Amino acid sequence: EAYILSLYWAYITMITTGFGDIVPLTIQETLWCIMSMYIGVVITACAIANLQLLVTNMDAALTFFQRKIELIKRYMHYRRLPNSLQKRIMSFYD
């Protein structure tokens, strides 16, 4: 019982959700609190990971687009296209 209570205290302290206002009274309530806090932490971690992945993918798309523009500019320079045509081509991508 002491182990479960100390585990509960450790979880509540690490997650920073417990301020002592709601305290489980029985071992079953303590175990339920530990399990529900663990599930909440896992869900929160997954949500943060998905947001980070979304931002990373947005940045990857921008990087890919910028690389594509750079390659187009190099190709136009290599082919010595007239400036007016280069501007028309680049305005397509803006």
XYZ file of C-alpha atoms in Angstrom:
94
model
C 0.000 0.000 0.000
C 2.843 2.381 0.818
C 4.429 1.619 -2.562
C 1.231 2.494 -4.415
C 0.806 5.712 -2.436
C 4.404 6.725 -3.114
C 3.944 5.906 -6.803
C 0.814 8.060 -6.808
C 2.732 10.912 -5.169
C 5.549 10.597 -7.709
C 3.153 10.668 -10.665
C 1.144 13.556 -9.309
C 4.344 15.508 -8.698
C 5.902 14.784 -12.110
C 2.719 15.546 -14.017
C 2.116 18.630 -11.854
C -1.620 18.056 -11.691
C -1.966 17.379 -8.008
C -2.286 20.155 -5.500
C -3.897 18.094 -2.755
C -7.414 19.337 -3.320
C -8.695 15.967 -4.593
C -7.178 12.964 -2.892
C -8.013 9.313 -3.562
C -9.192 7.597 -0.400
C -8.820 3.908 -1.240
C -6.143 1.863 -2.985
C -8.519 1.253 -5.905
C -9.039 4.999 -6.325
C -5.287 5.549 -6.143
C -4.641 2.916 -8.801
C -7.382 4.430 -10.959
C -5.801 7.881 -10.609
C -2.366 6.528 -11.531
C -3.751 4.748 -14.587
C -5.820 7.720 -15.762
C -2.888 10.115 -15.321
C -0.633 7.770 -17.289
C -3.171 7.546 -20.105
C -3.522 11.343 -20.092
C 0.231 11.798 -20.345
C 0.422 9.346 -23.253
C -2.392 11.126 -25.100
C -0.757 14.513 -24.506
C 2.617 13.219 -25.702
C 1.015 11.837 -28.872
C -0.718 15.141 -29.548
C 2.521 17.086 -29.127
C 4.367 14.614 -31.359
C 1.705 14.986 -34.069
C 1.934 18.781 -33.917
C 5.705 18.602 -34.195
C 5.401 16.264 -37.180
C 2.948 18.644 -38.836
C 5.319 21.588 -38.430
C 8.237 19.499 -39.699
C 6.292 18.443 -42.796
C 5.293 22.027 -43.510
C 8.931 23.063 -43.292
C 9.950 20.150 -45.554
C 7.429 21.254 -48.189
C 8.778 24.800 -48.070
C 12.357 23.554 -48.350
C 11.392 21.362 -51.325
C 9.695 24.329 -53.021
C 12.695 26.596 -52.470
C 15.030 23.918 -53.862
C 12.794 23.571 -56.908
C 12.863 27.341 -57.515
C 16.648 27.359 -57.214
C 16.953 24.550 -59.767
C 14.636 26.367 -62.174
C 16.696 29.548 -61.867
C 19.896 27.639 -62.542
C 18.380 25.938 -65.567
C 17.134 29.238 -66.987
C 20.576 30.747 -66.480
C 22.209 27.696 -68.076
C 19.908 27.971 -71.120
C 20.427 31.753 -71.231
C 16.762 32.534 -71.436
C 15.827 36.188 -71.911
C 15.129 38.101 -68.706
C 11.541 38.795 -69.728
C 10.873 35.068 -70.129
C 12.598 34.300 -66.838
C 10.376 36.826 -65.079
C 7.251 35.297 -66.645
C 8.332 31.821 -65.546
C 9.107 32.948 -62.004
C 5.805 34.858 -61.744
C 4.065 31.520 -62.359
C 5.539 30.201 -59.099
C 4.752 33.320 -57.047
